[in-house]
Amino acid sequence: WNTETVNIHAAARVVNNTDWDTNSALTLSISRADQSFSPFLNLGTAFRAPTELDINGYDGTGDGDTDDQLDVPAAQNLKTETSRNIEVGFNARADRWVARLGLRRSSLENAISAGYAGSTLWGGYFGAPSSNASGTTRRYGYDFDLTYRGQALTQTVNVARSVRENADGSEDAIFPEYTVNYEAKAEFAGIEWTAGGRYESKRTALYSESDSYTVARLGANKYLTNQLQLSVNIQ
């Protein structure tokens, strides 16, 4: 819904995943219609339903129970988890520059808890307070985008930070704490050329632990006809 002074956008989405992220979400976004400087407010709520792993557990040893070291026990509490999300920030334009800054925070009411903590391996992942605690888990961070649109070259930089704060006060990362994206686009000899890279910092949570890494990208796109495009990408 757009007026001369404000834009309002409402949306709903459902994500089905075999991992831990099965959820649905409702979002409401409000921003000024002014293109030069537009503050915005995004509000959302999300729901995570119990997965098959939550309900049945995982029999890693194949002996018919989920009480052994390599097993993942079924969850005792199968209530739907809910989270509340808020993001505030602004979009700004000046000549060839476009910027966006968003500060975000979410609060997840943890309702699905592991049913067995005796395992020294999997129990440490799914039964310990740092992984799926009862109470509230908070996530906060920011996103910043800066784009320069030149006559022959467009460059975009995105920097994001995310931190998860557990119910016991500890912090860890099941996602990269820092992500930096860079992309440049230029058209030459009828071909659109792209170059860029993505940096992701290390993940510290035990069940998603990984070192930091960088991926570089090169690409070329050419329209052979209005209906046919040829693309070559290397990363």
Short mmCIF file of C-alpha atoms in Angstrom, two decimals:
data_model
loop_
_atom_site.label_atom_id
_atom_site.label_comp_id
_atom_site.label_asym_id
_atom_site.label_seq_id
_atom_site.Cartn_x
_atom_site.Cartn_y
_atom_site.Cartn_z
CA TRP A 1 0.00 0.00 0.00
CA ASN A 2 1.67 3.23 -1.20
CA THR A 3 0.75 6.84 -0.50
CA GLU A 4 2.57 10.08 -1.13
CA THR A 5 4.26 9.91 2.27
CA VAL A 6 4.47 6.26 3.35
CA ASN A 7 4.87 2.73 1.98
CA ILE A 8 3.40 -0.23 3.87
CA HIS A 9 4.24 -3.81 2.91
CA ALA A 10 2.79 -6.92 4.56
CA ALA A 11 3.95 -10.43 3.68
CA ALA A 12 3.76 -14.04 4.77
CA ARG A 13 6.05 -16.94 3.94
CA VAL A 14 6.52 -20.59 4.80
CA VAL A 15 9.87 -22.39 4.72
CA ASN A 16 9.96 -26.18 4.81
CA ASN A 17 13.39 -27.64 5.49
CA THR A 18 14.58 -31.06 6.60
CA ASP A 19 17.00 -29.33 8.95
CA TRP A 20 16.16 -27.22 12.04
CA ASP A 21 14.69 -24.26 10.16
CA THR A 22 11.12 -25.29 9.37
CA ASN A 23 9.18 -22.10 9.99
CA SER A 24 6.57 -19.66 8.84
CA ALA A 25 6.74 -15.89 9.23
CA LEU A 26 4.57 -12.80 9.08
CA THR A 27 6.21 -9.43 8.42
CA LEU A 28 5.10 -5.82 8.29
CA SER A 29 7.33 -3.12 6.79
CA ILE A 30 6.72 0.63 7.02
CA SER A 31 8.89 3.24 5.30
CA ARG A 32 8.72 6.78 4.01
CA ALA A 33 8.07 7.25 0.30
CA ASP A 34 10.82 9.85 0.00
CA GLN A 35 13.58 8.38 -2.18
CA SER A 36 16.39 10.60 -0.83
CA PHE A 37 16.04 9.55 2.82
CA SER A 38 13.58 6.96 4.00
CA PRO A 39 13.60 5.59 7.56
CA PHE A 40 11.88 2.23 7.93
CA LEU A 41 10.50 -0.11 10.54
CA ASN A 42 10.17 -3.87 9.96
CA LEU A 43 8.20 -6.01 12.39
CA GLY A 44 7.86 -9.77 12.16
CA THR A 45 6.94 -12.93 13.99
CA ALA A 46 8.11 -16.43 13.09
CA PHE A 47 7.08 -19.92 14.10
CA ARG A 48 9.22 -23.07 14.11
CA ALA A 49 7.25 -26.29 14.20
CA PRO A 50 8.82 -29.52 15.53
CA THR A 51 10.75 -31.41 12.87
CA GLU A 52 10.86 -35.15 12.26
CA LEU A 53 14.17 -35.23 14.16
CA ASP A 54 12.55 -33.48 17.13
CA ILE A 55 9.66 -35.94 17.19
CA ASN A 56 11.43 -39.24 16.52
CA GLY A 57 15.07 -38.59 17.37
CA TYR A 58 17.80 -40.39 15.46
CA ASP A 59 18.97 -43.95 16.07
CA GLY A 60 22.63 -43.54 15.13
CA THR A 61 23.64 -47.00 16.33
CA GLY A 62 20.68 -48.81 14.74
CA ASP A 63 19.85 -50.78 17.88
CA GLY A 64 16.23 -49.67 18.21
CA ASP A 65 16.65 -47.01 20.89
CA THR A 66 17.96 -43.45 21.12
CA ASP A 67 19.89 -43.72 24.38
CA ASP A 68 23.39 -44.36 23.05
CA GLN A 69 26.35 -42.11 22.39
CA LEU A 70 25.74 -41.65 18.66
CA ASP A 71 21.97 -41.16 19.01
CA VAL A 72 19.93 -37.98 18.97
CA PRO A 73 17.08 -38.37 21.50
CA ALA A 74 13.54 -37.29 20.75
CA ALA A 75 12.52 -33.97 22.26
CA GLN A 76 10.37 -33.95 25.38
CA ASN A 77 8.72 -30.62 24.72
CA LEU A 78 7.19 -30.28 21.24
CA LYS A 79 5.52 -26.89 21.50
CA THR A 80 5.81 -24.64 18.47
CA GLU A 81 8.61 -22.11 18.97
CA THR A 82 7.88 -18.46 18.26
CA SER A 83 10.15 -15.49 17.70
CA ARG A 84 9.60 -11.76 17.49
CA ASN A 85 11.74 -9.68 15.16
CA ILE A 86 12.29 -5.95 14.77
CA GLU A 87 14.51 -3.97 12.39
CA VAL A 88 14.91 -0.20 12.22
CA GLY A 89 17.05 1.77 9.82
CA PHE A 90 17.06 3.95 6.74
CA ASN A 91 17.56 4.02 2.99
CA ALA A 92 19.36 7.03 1.52
CA ARG A 93 20.18 8.24 -2.00
CA ALA A 94 22.53 11.00 -3.11
CA ASP A 95 23.56 11.40 -6.73
CA ARG A 96 25.05 8.00 -7.70
CA TRP A 97 25.23 6.65 -4.14
CA VAL A 98 22.66 4.41 -2.47
CA ALA A 99 22.97 3.32 1.17
CA ARG A 100 20.96 1.18 3.55
CA LEU A 101 21.49 0.56 7.28
CA GLY A 102 19.38 -1.79 9.36
CA LEU A 103 19.69 -2.61 13.06
CA ARG A 104 17.88 -5.83 13.95
CA ARG A 105 17.01 -7.84 17.01
CA SER A 106 14.97 -11.00 17.48
CA SER A 107 13.76 -12.91 20.50
CA LEU A 108 13.09 -16.66 20.30
CA GLU A 109 11.08 -18.45 22.96
CA ASN A 110 12.76 -21.86 23.11
CA ALA A 111 10.10 -24.52 23.58
CA ILE A 112 11.61 -27.66 22.01
CA SER A 113 14.04 -29.24 24.45
CA ALA A 114 16.03 -32.48 24.20
CA GLY A 115 14.71 -35.47 26.11
CA TYR A 116 18.02 -37.11 27.02
CA ALA A 117 21.30 -35.54 28.09
CA GLY A 118 23.27 -38.68 28.98
CA SER A 119 25.10 -38.93 25.67
CA THR A 120 28.63 -37.54 25.80
CA LEU A 121 28.54 -36.68 22.09
CA TRP A 122 25.07 -35.83 20.80
CA GLY A 123 23.77 -34.99 24.24
CA GLY A 124 26.31 -32.21 24.40
CA TYR A 125 24.87 -30.81 21.16
CA PHE A 126 21.15 -31.11 21.70
CA GLY A 127 20.82 -31.43 25.46
CA ALA A 128 23.14 -28.69 26.70
CA PRO A 129 21.70 -25.25 27.56
CA SER A 130 23.89 -23.54 24.94
CA SER A 131 22.25 -25.43 22.06
CA ASN A 132 18.53 -25.61 22.82
CA ALA A 133 17.84 -24.09 26.19
CA SER A 134 14.49 -23.44 27.75
CA GLY A 135 13.81 -19.73 28.10
CA THR A 136 14.69 -17.03 25.61
CA THR A 137 17.43 -16.81 22.99
CA ARG A 138 18.21 -13.38 21.54
CA ARG A 139 19.88 -12.59 18.25
CA TYR A 140 21.04 -9.13 17.27
CA GLY A 141 23.14 -7.50 14.58
CA TYR A 142 23.15 -5.10 11.65
CA ASP A 143 23.19 -4.97 7.86
CA PHE A 144 24.85 -2.20 5.87
CA ASP A 145 24.76 -1.80 2.08
CA LEU A 146 26.58 0.83 0.01
CA THR A 147 26.19 1.00 -3.78
CA TYR A 148 27.83 3.31 -6.30
CA ARG A 149 26.26 3.39 -9.76
CA GLY A 150 28.73 4.85 -12.21
CA GLN A 151 28.23 5.31 -15.94
CA ALA A 152 30.28 2.21 -16.72
CA LEU A 153 30.73 0.48 -13.36
CA THR A 154 28.42 -0.40 -10.47
CA GLN A 155 29.93 -1.43 -7.15
CA THR A 156 28.13 -2.77 -4.07
CA VAL A 157 29.48 -3.58 -0.61
CA ASN A 158 27.43 -5.34 2.05
CA VAL A 159 28.55 -5.88 5.65
CA ALA A 160 26.47 -7.88 8.13
CA ARG A 161 26.98 -8.94 11.73
CA SER A 162 24.94 -11.44 13.76
CA VAL A 163 25.39 -12.65 17.33
CA ARG A 164 23.28 -15.16 19.25
CA GLU A 165 22.86 -14.62 22.99
CA ASN A 166 21.73 -17.72 24.87
CA ALA A 167 19.43 -17.93 27.85
CA ASP A 168 22.42 -18.53 30.16
CA GLY A 169 24.11 -15.31 28.98
CA SER A 170 26.70 -17.00 26.73
CA GLU A 171 27.17 -16.02 23.08
CA ASP A 172 27.94 -18.21 20.09
CA ALA A 173 27.40 -18.31 16.34
CA ILE A 174 25.41 -20.89 14.42
CA PHE A 175 25.88 -18.52 11.47
CA PRO A 176 28.87 -16.37 10.49
CA GLU A 177 29.33 -13.52 12.94
CA TYR A 178 30.56 -11.31 10.11
CA THR A 179 29.74 -11.48 6.40
CA VAL A 180 31.19 -9.12 3.79
CA ASN A 181 30.06 -9.12 0.15
CA TYR A 182 31.52 -7.12 -2.72
CA GLU A 183 30.33 -7.06 -6.32
CA ALA A 184 31.28 -4.97 -9.34
CA LYS A 185 29.39 -4.91 -12.66
CA ALA A 186 30.44 -3.38 -15.95
CA GLU A 187 29.35 -3.70 -19.58
CA PHE A 188 32.00 -3.98 -22.28
CA ALA A 189 31.80 -5.20 -25.88
CA GLY A 190 28.15 -6.15 -25.41
CA ILE A 191 28.92 -8.39 -22.43
CA GLU A 192 28.04 -7.75 -18.80
CA TRP A 193 31.04 -8.62 -16.62
CA THR A 194 30.78 -9.27 -12.89
CA ALA A 195 33.47 -9.73 -10.24
CA GLY A 196 33.20 -10.02 -6.51
CA GLY A 197 33.77 -12.00 -3.37
CA ARG A 198 32.21 -13.06 -0.09
CA TYR A 199 33.94 -13.37 3.28
CA GLU A 200 32.38 -15.32 6.15
CA SER A 201 33.85 -15.40 9.64
CA LYS A 202 34.13 -18.58 11.65
CA ARG A 203 31.16 -20.29 13.28
CA THR A 204 31.64 -21.11 16.92
CA ALA A 205 28.58 -23.21 17.77
CA LEU A 206 29.58 -26.82 18.25
CA TYR A 207 27.22 -28.38 15.70
CA SER A 208 27.96 -25.81 12.96
CA GLU A 209 31.62 -25.06 13.70
CA SER A 210 33.74 -23.96 10.74
CA ASP A 211 36.71 -21.73 10.00
CA SER A 212 36.43 -18.41 8.22
CA TYR A 213 36.69 -18.47 4.43
CA THR A 214 36.50 -16.28 1.33
CA VAL A 215 34.91 -17.08 -2.03
CA ALA A 216 35.83 -15.09 -5.16
CA ARG A 217 33.48 -14.84 -8.15
CA LEU A 218 33.90 -13.97 -11.83
CA GLY A 219 31.12 -13.98 -14.40
CA ALA A 220 30.12 -12.94 -17.91
CA ASN A 221 26.59 -12.62 -19.35
CA LYS A 222 25.57 -11.98 -22.94
CA TYR A 223 22.15 -11.82 -24.55
CA LEU A 224 22.37 -13.68 -27.85
CA THR A 225 18.72 -12.85 -28.60
CA ASN A 226 15.87 -11.36 -26.61
CA GLN A 227 14.97 -14.90 -25.52
CA LEU A 228 18.44 -16.45 -25.13
CA GLN A 229 21.17 -15.52 -22.66
CA LEU A 230 24.60 -17.13 -22.31
CA SER A 231 26.27 -17.02 -18.87
CA VAL A 232 29.66 -18.21 -17.63
CA ASN A 233 30.46 -18.07 -13.91
CA ILE A 234 33.56 -19.15 -11.99
CA GLN A 235 33.96 -19.14 -8.21
#
